XYZ file of C-alpha atoms in Angstrom:
763
model
C 23.476 13.368 39.640
C 27.326 13.169 39.654
C 27.134 10.101 41.890
C 24.701 8.523 39.474
C 27.083 9.179 36.587
C 30.018 7.725 38.553
C 28.050 4.597 39.431
C 26.972 4.241 35.814
C 30.559 4.563 34.525
C 31.655 1.740 36.848
C 29.030 -0.590 35.411
C 29.466 0.415 31.767
C 30.465 -2.646 29.714
C 33.435 -2.225 27.346
C 32.772 -4.356 24.244
C 33.056 -4.330 20.453
C 29.721 -3.199 18.929
C 30.409 -5.287 15.809
C 31.256 -8.662 17.411
C 30.035 -8.109 21.013
C 33.417 -9.419 22.263
C 34.734 -7.917 25.502
C 37.625 -5.532 25.046
C 39.791 -3.164 27.069
C 39.626 -3.844 30.802
C 36.849 -6.377 30.175
C 38.853 -8.459 27.651
C 39.859 -11.149 30.231
C 36.159 -11.911 30.719
C 35.728 -13.202 27.150
C 36.874 -16.787 27.759
C 34.929 -17.237 31.055
C 31.851 -15.831 29.338
C 32.102 -18.346 26.490
C 32.385 -21.213 28.966
C 29.394 -19.910 30.897
C 27.469 -19.385 27.645
C 28.038 -23.036 26.649
C 26.918 -24.278 30.064
C 23.753 -22.175 29.963
C 22.942 -23.000 26.317
C 23.619 -26.757 26.188
C 20.121 -27.899 27.196
C 18.531 -25.353 24.824
C 20.826 -26.563 22.000
C 19.714 -30.168 22.451
C 16.047 -29.223 22.531
C 16.497 -26.952 19.517
C 18.235 -29.699 17.496
C 15.521 -32.209 18.387
C 12.730 -29.802 17.453
C 14.539 -28.791 14.266
C 14.967 -32.427 13.140
C 11.286 -33.096 13.866
C 10.051 -30.108 11.886
C 12.501 -30.706 9.036
C 11.312 -34.315 8.819
C 7.607 -33.411 8.933
C 7.982 -30.866 6.146
C 8.940 -33.750 3.876
C 5.195 -34.452 3.622
C 4.839 -31.223 1.621
C 7.404 -32.532 -0.863
C 5.137 -35.496 -1.648
C 1.966 -33.394 -1.771
C 3.281 -30.438 -3.772
C 6.042 -31.946 -5.947
C 5.557 -35.709 -6.189
C 7.654 -35.862 -9.373
C 10.863 -34.758 -7.649
C 10.011 -35.912 -4.117
C 12.514 -38.845 -4.158
C 15.379 -36.522 -5.085
C 14.350 -33.962 -2.475
C 14.027 -36.685 0.184
C 17.547 -37.849 -0.645
C 18.771 -34.352 0.223
C 16.430 -33.940 3.188
C 16.712 -37.378 4.835
C 20.002 -38.581 3.391
C 22.111 -35.520 4.181
C 20.540 -32.920 6.445
C 18.768 -35.111 9.001
C 21.871 -37.322 9.598
C 24.012 -34.201 10.042
C 21.579 -32.781 12.601
C 21.361 -36.131 14.452
C 25.157 -36.384 14.595
C 25.311 -32.847 15.945
C 22.744 -33.792 18.614
C 24.828 -36.817 19.658
C 27.978 -34.685 19.668
C 26.497 -32.462 22.383
C 27.234 -35.280 24.857
C 30.925 -35.388 23.914
C 33.570 -33.744 26.139
C 35.041 -31.808 23.242
C 31.684 -30.361 22.130
C 31.866 -27.075 24.130
C 35.048 -26.105 22.301
C 33.510 -26.649 18.847
C 29.863 -25.906 19.628
C 29.577 -22.721 17.548
C 31.054 -24.050 14.246
C 29.077 -27.300 14.626
C 25.756 -25.519 15.134
C 26.552 -23.044 12.362
C 27.348 -26.000 10.106
C 23.998 -27.631 10.886
C 22.112 -24.430 10.014
C 24.167 -23.996 6.843
C 23.529 -27.604 5.797
C 19.780 -27.212 6.368
C 19.665 -23.888 4.523
C 21.899 -24.997 1.638
C 19.818 -28.135 1.198
C 16.649 -26.037 1.062
C 18.272 -23.841 -1.614
C 19.010 -27.035 -3.551
C 15.384 -28.134 -3.094
C 14.232 -24.741 -4.404
C 16.387 -25.211 -7.508
C 15.070 -28.768 -7.996
C 11.406 -27.883 -7.453
C 9.497 -26.964 -10.636
C 7.348 -23.795 -10.713
C 5.023 -22.576 -9.383
C 5.648 -24.566 -6.158
C 9.226 -23.284 -5.986
C 7.963 -19.682 -5.699
C 7.045 -20.041 -2.016
C 9.847 -22.356 -0.859
C 11.881 -19.341 0.240
C 9.681 -19.161 3.347
C 11.402 -22.293 4.636
C 14.763 -20.551 4.325
C 13.409 -17.721 6.492
C 12.339 -20.292 9.129
C 15.805 -21.896 9.103
C 17.530 -18.499 9.403
C 15.287 -17.401 12.303
C 15.842 -20.813 13.937
C 19.601 -20.240 13.790
C 19.360 -16.670 15.014
C 17.118 -17.275 18.013
C 16.542 -20.891 19.098
C 19.797 -22.797 18.585
C 22.156 -20.843 20.858
C 24.451 -19.646 18.065
C 26.347 -16.471 18.938
C 25.821 -13.310 16.910
C 28.997 -13.500 14.773
C 28.403 -17.110 13.712
C 24.657 -16.686 13.213
C 25.149 -13.564 11.092
C 27.784 -15.225 8.913
C 25.596 -18.275 8.264
C 22.394 -16.235 7.754
C 23.865 -13.929 5.118
C 25.784 -16.761 3.426
C 22.488 -18.626 2.952
C 20.732 -15.462 1.773
C 23.412 -14.711 -0.820
C 23.521 -18.370 -1.896
C 19.737 -18.383 -2.372
C 19.641 -15.121 -4.328
C 22.568 -16.142 -6.565
C 21.267 -19.626 -7.429
C 17.663 -18.448 -7.657
C 18.477 -15.700 -10.156
C 20.762 -18.004 -12.191
C 18.923 -21.331 -12.124
C 15.242 -20.784 -11.265
C 12.750 -19.692 -13.923
C 10.693 -17.241 -11.921
C 9.088 -13.805 -12.546
C 11.344 -10.938 -11.542
C 8.587 -9.593 -9.263
C 8.615 -12.861 -7.331
C 12.432 -12.837 -7.156
C 12.482 -9.304 -5.792
C 9.657 -10.080 -3.352
C 11.384 -13.226 -2.031
C 14.773 -11.490 -1.771
C 13.192 -8.514 0.029
C 11.516 -10.719 2.640
C 14.657 -12.866 3.057
C 16.855 -9.790 3.608
C 14.280 -8.349 6.017
C 14.132 -11.627 7.945
C 17.946 -11.679 8.220
C 18.011 -8.113 9.534
C 15.299 -8.963 12.066
C 17.150 -12.143 13.062
C 20.432 -10.224 13.470
C 18.669 -7.743 15.740
C 17.122 -10.527 17.839
C 20.391 -12.501 18.093
C 22.337 -9.323 18.881
C 19.863 -8.387 21.629
C 19.924 -11.879 23.180
C 23.722 -12.128 23.306
C 24.112 -8.512 24.423
C 21.734 -9.146 27.327
C 23.614 -12.298 28.370
C 26.957 -10.491 28.207
C 25.576 -7.568 30.192
C 24.257 -9.889 32.926
C 27.595 -11.734 33.060
C 29.547 -8.482 33.204
C 27.378 -7.024 35.973
C 27.650 -10.249 37.988
C 31.442 -10.108 37.652
C 31.563 -6.456 38.688
C 29.313 -7.180 41.647
C 31.638 -9.972 42.760
C 34.623 -7.629 42.510
C 32.909 -4.993 44.608
C 31.920 -7.560 47.202
C 35.529 -8.778 47.378
C 36.746 -5.225 47.911
C 34.237 -4.615 50.682
C 35.135 -7.909 52.312
C 38.832 -7.095 52.201
C 38.174 -3.672 53.711
C 36.113 -5.202 56.503
C 38.793 -7.792 57.261
C 41.474 -5.111 57.382
C 39.339 -3.014 59.705
C 38.708 -6.026 61.937
C 42.443 -6.704 62.099
C 43.118 -3.150 63.178
C 40.384 -3.375 65.811
C 41.876 -6.577 67.208
C 45.258 -4.829 67.549
C 43.814 -2.103 69.757
C 43.864 -2.221 73.512
C 41.200 -3.848 75.571
C 40.072 -0.463 76.855
C 39.121 0.580 73.336
C 37.662 -2.787 72.314
C 34.057 -1.908 73.113
C 34.407 1.487 71.453
C 35.990 -0.074 68.378
C 33.224 -2.671 68.211
C 30.628 0.070 68.292
C 32.558 1.934 65.605
C 32.731 -1.190 63.435
C 28.996 -1.690 63.733
C 28.401 1.949 62.871
C 30.641 1.715 59.801
C 28.914 -1.459 58.667
C 25.517 0.200 58.948
C 26.817 3.249 57.084
C 28.284 1.050 54.339
C 24.956 -0.655 53.840
C 23.152 2.663 53.831
C 25.528 4.063 51.215
C 25.106 0.985 49.066
C 21.349 1.232 49.416
C 21.578 4.897 48.457
C 23.646 4.065 45.380
C 21.181 1.359 44.396
C 18.285 3.735 44.927
C 19.950 6.422 42.817
C 20.657 3.890 40.074
C 17.065 2.682 40.063
C 15.839 6.276 39.947
C 18.193 7.089 37.067
C 17.085 4.070 35.055
C 13.438 4.805 35.797
C 13.755 8.425 34.661
C 15.915 7.792 31.591
C 13.853 4.851 30.338
C 10.475 6.429 30.993
C 8.403 7.052 27.830
C 7.053 10.186 29.534
C 9.026 13.417 29.470
C 10.279 14.477 32.916
C 11.894 17.787 33.864
C 12.878 19.632 37.027
C 12.638 23.425 37.274
C 14.189 25.592 40.016
C 12.492 28.372 41.962
C 13.251 30.922 39.229
C 11.982 28.857 36.292
C 15.295 27.544 34.937
C 15.312 23.923 33.772
C 17.621 21.900 36.024
C 17.348 18.422 34.549
C 15.477 16.525 31.818
C 15.248 12.946 30.611
C 15.717 11.799 26.958
C 11.971 11.449 26.394
C 11.425 15.153 27.137
C 14.106 16.127 24.606
C 12.234 14.168 21.954
C 8.853 15.605 22.969
C 10.110 19.209 22.911
C 12.120 18.673 19.732
C 15.269 19.904 21.497
C 18.617 18.983 19.913
C 20.406 18.382 23.255
C 20.066 18.449 27.028
C 22.435 21.427 27.184
C 20.173 23.465 24.906
C 17.186 22.568 27.074
C 18.902 23.562 30.340
C 19.398 27.065 28.902
C 15.602 27.538 28.865
C 13.592 29.462 31.422
C 10.068 28.055 31.341
C 8.580 31.380 32.470
C 9.939 33.365 29.497
C 10.553 30.789 26.742
C 8.417 32.063 23.775
C 6.925 28.706 22.655
C 5.765 28.055 26.239
C 4.481 31.600 26.686
C 2.453 31.437 23.443
C 0.619 28.280 24.531
C 0.036 29.330 28.198
C 2.295 26.525 29.481
C 4.540 29.201 31.022
C 1.539 30.587 32.907
C 0.821 27.116 34.326
C 4.441 26.858 35.572
C 4.178 30.309 37.147
C 0.919 29.443 38.934
C 2.390 26.190 40.268
C 5.512 28.014 41.574
C 3.420 30.707 43.254
C 0.609 28.633 44.775
C 2.135 25.172 45.063
C -1.072 23.699 43.645
C -0.667 20.940 41.006
C -1.650 21.791 37.426
C -2.825 19.392 34.678
C -3.626 20.470 31.121
C -3.601 19.588 27.398
C -2.198 22.227 25.041
C -0.815 22.531 21.490
C 2.911 23.198 21.291
C 5.340 24.353 18.599
C 8.988 24.172 19.650
C 11.736 26.666 18.922
C 13.229 24.017 16.662
C 10.081 23.630 14.549
C 8.385 20.544 16.016
C 4.566 20.805 16.167
C 2.577 18.547 18.477
C 0.047 18.453 21.337
C 1.162 18.039 24.955
C -0.579 16.581 27.988
C 1.239 17.431 31.218
C 1.066 17.493 35.017
C 3.024 19.990 37.140
C 3.704 19.535 40.866
C 5.688 21.771 43.230
C 8.838 20.426 44.935
C 9.575 21.556 48.509
C 12.500 21.630 50.927
C 12.336 19.973 54.391
C 10.754 23.136 55.775
C 7.942 23.031 53.200
C 9.119 25.993 51.100
C 8.628 25.726 47.317
C 12.004 25.228 45.612
C 10.880 24.259 42.122
C 8.476 22.314 39.939
C 8.527 18.765 38.633
C 6.740 18.263 35.313
C 5.633 15.101 33.537
C 4.848 15.530 29.821
C 3.248 13.210 27.255
C 3.195 13.809 23.500
C -0.395 13.019 22.455
C -0.227 14.611 18.995
C -0.013 11.306 17.142
C -2.805 9.829 19.275
C -5.099 12.769 18.524
C -4.282 12.463 14.825
C -5.089 8.735 14.864
C -8.349 9.406 16.700
C -9.272 11.933 14.015
C -8.421 9.442 11.275
C -10.530 6.800 13.026
C -13.509 9.159 13.231
C -13.097 10.011 9.548
C -12.877 6.329 8.591
C -16.006 5.549 10.620
C -17.838 8.415 8.936
C -16.749 7.193 5.500
C -17.845 3.641 6.361
C -21.281 4.823 7.500
C -21.800 6.999 4.432
C -20.518 4.181 2.232
C -23.119 1.785 3.643
C -25.818 4.390 3.059
C -24.620 4.918 -0.520
C -24.589 1.186 -1.202
C -28.153 0.781 0.079
C -29.429 3.729 -1.961
C -27.694 2.422 -5.079
C -29.248 -1.033 -4.603
C -32.788 0.355 -4.417
C -32.208 2.677 -7.398
C -30.721 -0.175 -9.435
C -33.856 -2.291 -8.991
C -36.025 0.576 -10.271
C -33.638 1.473 -13.092
C -33.518 -2.146 -14.240
C -37.270 -1.976 -14.857
C -37.203 1.484 -16.487
C -34.214 0.832 -18.744
C -35.234 -2.718 -19.598
C -38.755 -1.857 -20.732
C -37.493 1.240 -22.569
C -35.052 -0.966 -24.507
C -37.750 -3.494 -25.334
C -40.118 -0.742 -26.470
C -37.442 0.852 -28.679
C -36.734 -2.533 -30.272
C -40.453 -2.959 -31.017
C -40.924 0.288 -32.982
C -39.083 2.012 -35.775
C -37.360 5.430 -35.750
C -40.312 6.909 -37.662
C -42.770 6.071 -34.879
C -44.120 9.086 -32.953
C -43.138 7.538 -29.597
C -39.582 6.720 -30.625
C -38.120 10.077 -29.553
C -39.973 10.047 -26.209
C -38.773 6.506 -25.449
C -35.223 7.453 -26.401
C -35.329 10.374 -23.942
C -36.561 7.994 -21.228
C -33.634 5.683 -22.001
C -31.139 8.568 -21.873
C -32.532 9.692 -18.503
C -32.321 6.110 -17.243
C -28.680 5.892 -18.229
C -27.938 9.148 -16.448
C -29.630 7.814 -13.334
C -27.528 4.644 -13.634
C -24.422 6.829 -13.789
C -25.547 8.492 -10.546
C -25.769 5.125 -8.763
C -22.354 4.283 -10.183
C -21.001 7.481 -8.603
C -22.557 6.502 -5.277
C -20.892 3.086 -5.428
C -17.602 4.568 -6.613
C -17.505 7.092 -3.780
C -17.911 4.238 -1.268
C -15.313 2.197 -3.262
C -17.789 -0.632 -3.813
C -18.069 -0.228 -7.565
C -17.188 -3.239 -9.685
C -14.046 -2.705 -11.754
C -13.345 -4.230 -15.157
C -9.569 -3.910 -15.125
C -7.762 -3.767 -18.465
C -4.288 -2.828 -19.591
C -4.738 0.684 -21.009
C -2.851 3.383 -22.873
C -3.774 6.637 -21.114
C -2.912 8.600 -24.258
C -5.443 6.519 -26.191
C -8.142 7.217 -23.601
C -7.476 10.969 -23.895
C -7.525 10.778 -27.701
C -10.935 9.100 -27.604
C -12.216 12.050 -25.551
C -10.803 14.858 -27.736
C -14.303 15.741 -28.989
C -16.093 15.354 -25.674
C -13.843 17.605 -23.580
C -14.329 20.863 -25.587
C -18.099 20.325 -25.553
C -17.984 19.564 -21.830
C -15.922 22.670 -21.004
C -17.904 25.031 -23.236
C -16.911 28.131 -25.145
C -14.243 30.454 -23.790
C -12.064 27.646 -22.408
C -9.134 26.459 -24.509
C -7.998 22.844 -24.250
C -4.313 21.935 -24.424
C -3.236 18.282 -24.381
C 0.423 17.265 -24.039
C 1.060 13.532 -24.341
C 4.270 11.654 -23.653
C 4.841 9.531 -26.807
C 6.640 6.858 -24.746
C 3.972 6.677 -22.052
C 3.815 3.365 -20.192
C 0.719 1.216 -19.751
C -1.596 1.195 -16.727
C -4.190 -1.227 -15.358
C -7.565 0.421 -14.790
C -11.266 0.409 -15.648
C -11.600 2.493 -18.826
C -15.061 3.752 -17.891
C -13.925 4.835 -14.450
C -10.819 6.475 -15.913
C -12.988 8.481 -18.329
C -15.178 9.452 -15.358
C -12.088 10.753 -13.507
C -11.083 12.918 -16.483
C -14.619 14.267 -16.995
C -15.099 15.051 -13.281
C -11.784 16.926 -13.192
C -12.796 18.783 -16.372
C -16.168 19.741 -14.861
C -14.424 20.974 -11.722
C -12.107 23.109 -13.892
C -15.052 24.455 -15.893
C -16.835 25.585 -12.733
C -13.626 27.312 -11.578
C -13.428 29.364 -14.834
C -16.852 30.975 -15.402
C -15.214 33.753 -17.454
C -13.137 31.336 -19.526
C -9.497 30.325 -19.346
C -7.109 27.520 -20.214
C -7.549 23.814 -19.452
C -4.385 21.716 -19.740
C -3.896 17.946 -19.636
C -0.425 16.419 -19.547
C 0.777 12.807 -19.392
C 4.255 11.622 -18.484
C 6.244 8.735 -17.073
C 7.558 9.501 -13.575
C 9.775 7.595 -11.157
C 8.886 8.408 -7.557
C 11.501 8.235 -4.811
C 10.661 7.635 -1.185
C 11.794 11.160 -0.226
C 10.297 12.991 -3.221
C 8.745 16.220 -1.832
C 6.662 16.765 -4.999
C 4.851 13.401 -4.776
C 1.750 12.593 -2.680
C 2.719 12.000 0.976
C 1.698 8.320 1.256
C 2.796 7.101 -2.181
C 5.122 4.121 -2.444
C 8.419 4.365 -4.273
C 8.168 3.079 -7.845
C 7.307 3.767 -11.488
C 4.081 5.642 -12.284
C 2.129 7.220 -15.117
C 1.295 10.848 -14.315
C -1.969 12.487 -15.411
C -1.751 16.231 -14.705
C -4.934 18.321 -15.081
C -4.587 22.114 -14.685
C -6.813 25.151 -14.982
C -6.334 28.901 -14.726
C -9.386 29.408 -12.531
C -9.950 30.959 -9.133
C -7.918 28.380 -7.195
C -8.656 26.973 -3.744
C -7.823 28.043 -0.210
C -5.957 25.633 2.075
C -9.076 24.675 4.057
C -10.940 23.846 0.819
C -8.038 21.672 -0.411
C -8.143 19.677 2.826
C -11.832 18.798 2.228
C -12.027 18.719 -1.578
C -12.289 14.905 -1.708
C -14.825 14.562 1.116
C -18.225 13.205 0.043
C -21.031 15.760 -0.188
C -18.591 18.663 0.285
C -19.101 21.380 -2.317
C -18.512 25.109 -2.673
C -21.043 25.396 -5.514
C -24.661 26.486 -5.303
C -25.692 23.352 -7.202
C -24.409 19.795 -7.129
C -24.137 17.069 -4.513
C -20.382 17.036 -3.902
C -19.893 13.493 -5.208
C -17.717 14.258 -8.236
C -14.353 14.716 -6.513
C -15.183 12.017 -3.939
C -15.756 9.623 -6.862
C -12.405 10.682 -8.366
C -10.655 9.939 -5.077
C -12.420 6.579 -4.702
C -11.555 5.464 -8.255
C -7.881 6.429 -7.919
C -7.585 4.680 -4.544
C -9.371 1.575 -5.873
C -6.979 1.536 -8.856
C -3.929 1.541 -6.560
C -2.975 5.149 -7.313
C -2.671 8.459 -5.497
C -3.905 11.997 -6.224
C -2.368 15.320 -5.199
C -3.835 18.823 -5.405
C -1.760 21.991 -5.770
C -3.619 25.299 -5.658
C -3.605 28.837 -4.315
C -6.352 31.466 -4.529
C -6.026 33.367 -7.805
C -3.361 31.003 -9.198
C -5.445 28.165 -10.594
C -5.492 24.504 -9.631
C -3.519 21.424 -10.662
C -4.577 17.841 -9.896
C -1.818 15.237 -10.297
C -2.948 11.612 -10.585
C -0.282 8.916 -10.096
C -1.211 5.462 -11.473
C 1.159 2.459 -11.202
C 3.004 1.836 -14.470
C 3.088 -1.766 -15.706
C 5.134 -3.532 -18.346
C 2.445 -5.141 -20.518
C 0.853 -4.598 -23.957
C -2.408 -2.664 -23.987
C -5.679 -4.518 -24.518
C -7.391 -4.251 -27.895
C -10.943 -2.923 -27.738
C -13.213 -5.918 -28.377
C -15.809 -5.811 -31.122
C -19.295 -5.857 -29.628
C -21.370 -8.764 -30.912
C -25.086 -9.335 -30.627
C -26.099 -11.918 -28.080
C -26.936 -15.331 -29.499
C -30.537 -16.531 -29.382
C -31.721 -19.413 -27.249
C -31.050 -23.001 -28.188
C -34.088 -24.542 -26.520
C -32.877 -24.011 -22.931
C -35.096 -23.542 -19.871
C -34.399 -20.690 -17.436
C -35.823 -20.416 -13.901
C -36.076 -16.719 -12.877
C -36.213 -16.110 -9.090
C -36.747 -12.468 -8.015
C -38.863 -11.038 -5.187
C -39.385 -7.729 -7.070
C -42.335 -8.489 -9.363
C -41.501 -5.838 -11.973
C -37.867 -6.933 -12.286
C -38.918 -10.603 -12.530
C -41.448 -9.860 -15.277
C -38.916 -7.792 -17.231
C -36.250 -10.499 -17.143
C -38.795 -13.155 -18.110
C -40.109 -11.128 -21.083
C -36.588 -10.492 -22.378
C -35.694 -14.182 -22.191
C -38.977 -15.342 -23.758
C -38.416 -12.985 -26.707
C -35.052 -14.659 -27.242
C -36.709 -18.094 -27.370
C -36.006 -19.420 -23.885
C -38.540 -21.409 -21.882
C -38.984 -19.347 -18.716
C -40.232 -20.360 -15.263
C -40.889 -17.688 -12.600
C -40.629 -17.839 -8.800
C -40.813 -15.058 -6.197
C -38.604 -16.697 -3.553
C -36.305 -19.663 -2.919
C -38.734 -22.242 -1.487
C -41.129 -21.687 -4.407
C -38.263 -22.200 -6.862
C -37.278 -25.501 -5.205
C -40.879 -26.738 -5.412
C -41.003 -25.884 -9.134
C -37.744 -27.756 -9.757
C -39.135 -30.861 -8.062
C -42.402 -30.673 -10.039
C -40.825 -29.789 -13.433
C -40.792 -32.852 -15.715
C -38.027 -31.452 -17.938
C -34.676 -30.279 -16.526
C -33.839 -26.601 -15.957
C -30.648 -25.383 -17.643
C -30.084 -22.069 -15.840
C -31.071 -20.558 -12.486
C -31.277 -16.731 -12.755
C -31.685 -15.500 -9.161
C -31.465 -12.294 -7.155
C -28.909 -12.355 -4.315
C -30.867 -10.674 -1.506
C -34.401 -12.113 -1.085
C -36.780 -12.932 1.794
C -37.130 -16.496 3.153
C -33.977 -17.733 1.400
C -31.027 -15.833 -0.091
C -29.902 -16.379 -3.668
C -26.658 -18.048 -2.570
C -28.512 -20.489 -0.295
C -30.887 -21.316 -3.150
C -27.985 -21.838 -5.561
C -26.232 -24.191 -3.118
C -29.429 -26.269 -2.733
C -29.971 -26.409 -6.500
C -26.376 -27.463 -7.206
C -26.600 -30.158 -4.545
C -30.026 -31.541 -5.501
C -29.947 -30.850 -9.270
C -26.372 -31.164 -10.543
C -25.703 -29.580 -13.910
C -27.899 -26.482 -13.452
C -25.932 -23.304 -14.217
C -26.330 -20.285 -11.885
C -26.375 -16.583 -12.770
C -26.868 -13.999 -9.993
C -28.437 -10.556 -10.509
C -27.935 -7.827 -7.917
C -28.109 -4.089 -7.398
C -25.179 -4.228 -4.973
C -21.619 -4.106 -6.249
C -20.486 -7.657 -6.968
C -17.002 -7.115 -5.586
C -18.458 -5.725 -2.327
C -20.584 -8.862 -1.930
C -17.479 -10.933 -2.655
C -15.430 -9.127 0.001
C -18.141 -9.842 2.592
C -18.264 -13.521 1.641
C -21.797 -13.359 0.198
C -20.649 -14.403 -3.296
C -17.793 -16.670 -4.275
C -14.964 -15.004 -6.240
C -15.819 -16.802 -9.509
C -19.608 -16.377 -9.303
C -21.375 -15.252 -12.508
C -23.189 -11.930 -11.946
C -25.258 -9.533 -14.071
C -25.225 -6.071 -12.504
C -28.426 -4.053 -12.062
C -29.511 -1.919 -13.783
C -29.047 -4.092 -16.868
C -30.388 -3.681 -20.381
C -32.074 -6.375 -22.433
C -28.847 -6.868 -24.407
C -26.795 -7.076 -21.184
C -29.038 -9.814 -19.791
C -29.189 -11.742 -23.068
C -25.413 -11.696 -23.491
C -24.704 -12.741 -19.894
C -27.230 -15.605 -19.987
C -25.734 -16.907 -23.219
C -22.223 -16.608 -21.818
C -23.055 -18.642 -18.703
C -24.890 -21.338 -20.672
C -21.966 -21.732 -23.088
C -19.275 -21.733 -20.380
C -17.477 -24.874 -19.295
C -19.309 -26.825 -16.544
C -18.126 -26.099 -12.988
């Protein structure tokens, strides 16, 4: 090992980490390296300049397409300044004086290209100017990696352009602050990445040059030694000439063998030190003799010295996990051992190890130690567990979506006819109360399908800017009734609470589900507390959820004084269908988790048995005025329009048709797409609206709509579906701006949506 260290010290390059320039004993190599660097880079520089001019010229097409108003001015900068500069630089590469001034010339070309792009950004009107910064990233990365600019010059130009962009952009460009911060963040990140790439490229070239120089020096020394030895041999007497020749040959062979040994040791050292697997050597008595850096990281050891003080046969963390027993068996029997075991180091690192132990032997075959190869598979096992959980959630989500779709078709019929019946009779009618109970039960069933969709995160959201305090105030009568007698309700609201963006119905569902969970935890009564506050989360905040991003949030804290939860219950509290209650389906907390995740927030649970439970919901805080609750208006009646209803479910089709006929529409009915197309061809008067289900046999609703739009321009389209509209949009079934009425819908829902689509601007 000492020989390895000596060989390594001879080849260690002395350079400045900041500028990469050679220093100390290696300082005289700086000028030869620069000359060599120019010779090696000249062809790449010419190709890079040619490619850069081509790309910079081609991108002028975007100026005409995106900003035709200012394209002449931008072209003046692009083709009148930058391209000539780059062409002159290309021609200069053939001049004798170019190697001396190559770096400032290339840096000047990159600066001219970048500065011109900053000027173009300032000249370009919004919103096109918002994405122009990407070109600056391309120019910076071009300078860092492709043009042969050394690290010092490339870094100076890259950061000068970045600072110039950020200064002029903030001062002269009218752009949202979020866009400014986003562009600056990506530009800074690109510069850091470019610096790393440029640094690595130049460092590698310098290292190769330095090693080649050192190799030449060593070869010169060996040659001089051989010549001196030959001179001495020639001076000897003729009687010793044959013996001296044999000695010279022997020394030459030995020299080559020693060099081969040094090379072999160096290769072994590099192989061991750079291996991602942990490697250690143990002597006959169990003491660690040597380790590589990867093993230090795997074992969580602070240093190699601390690790060499360990005896693997008695070290407590190894004894507790039976790893020590495996070492002992390998030392005693000489048989190899392979195993996977959990491991917690003396220094607190917890992981899972996979290892292979093999005995080492002396020339006589006696066991003198053990060689171990270790792999940290803790992160892999964790990722495999996360993958299995994600696959389970995906499968259950698909099941939930299918169940919700079938229920929604049935509930559309039940709720729709109940609404129509209630509208046909007065409150004094004997059947009014029974019909009202049917309608209430239908709404509860609709809420169940909503929970199924929410749990699978496929529920449609109607995002609005909300005041969380206002939502809580609107529920001040519901919560005491929901919690029941014996439970006191305390609400603490931050008067300066910021706004959030969420679905008000889903947010109310979160609060009610958390309240129901608290109620079930306090069968003998207790205290239920709700608190709101503005919080600023730091990246290293130990009190925040583990995966939350740094930023500004609105905190909703819900606490109870109930029985609390054990650690294993907390780990599964948000899993679908997990419940500790005798009744219930375990969807409530899963729905809470799905809503918070879908709203861009995070949730954290803090509980101990006997100490109560606190749920902390973090929702992103936004700077915007809250929406005003709209006044609900009755849907307008028909204005003589004709509606074609296409639905394969007979009951749903009849319901929709009856609702529309009562409103005065002329209604045509079809059970599938081909039948609808035949009716359109045979209909003497035009159809104003196509009301179609999405999923149907023979032809889907989207295929039917495309045919109708193509063959009968002017017909409006309204889809009805029991699946979540946003889920269909994510899968590409529906276009993002498609008009949809969600099943189960009421008569008023359908009437309002039909009127809205008919009165909308033509597509």
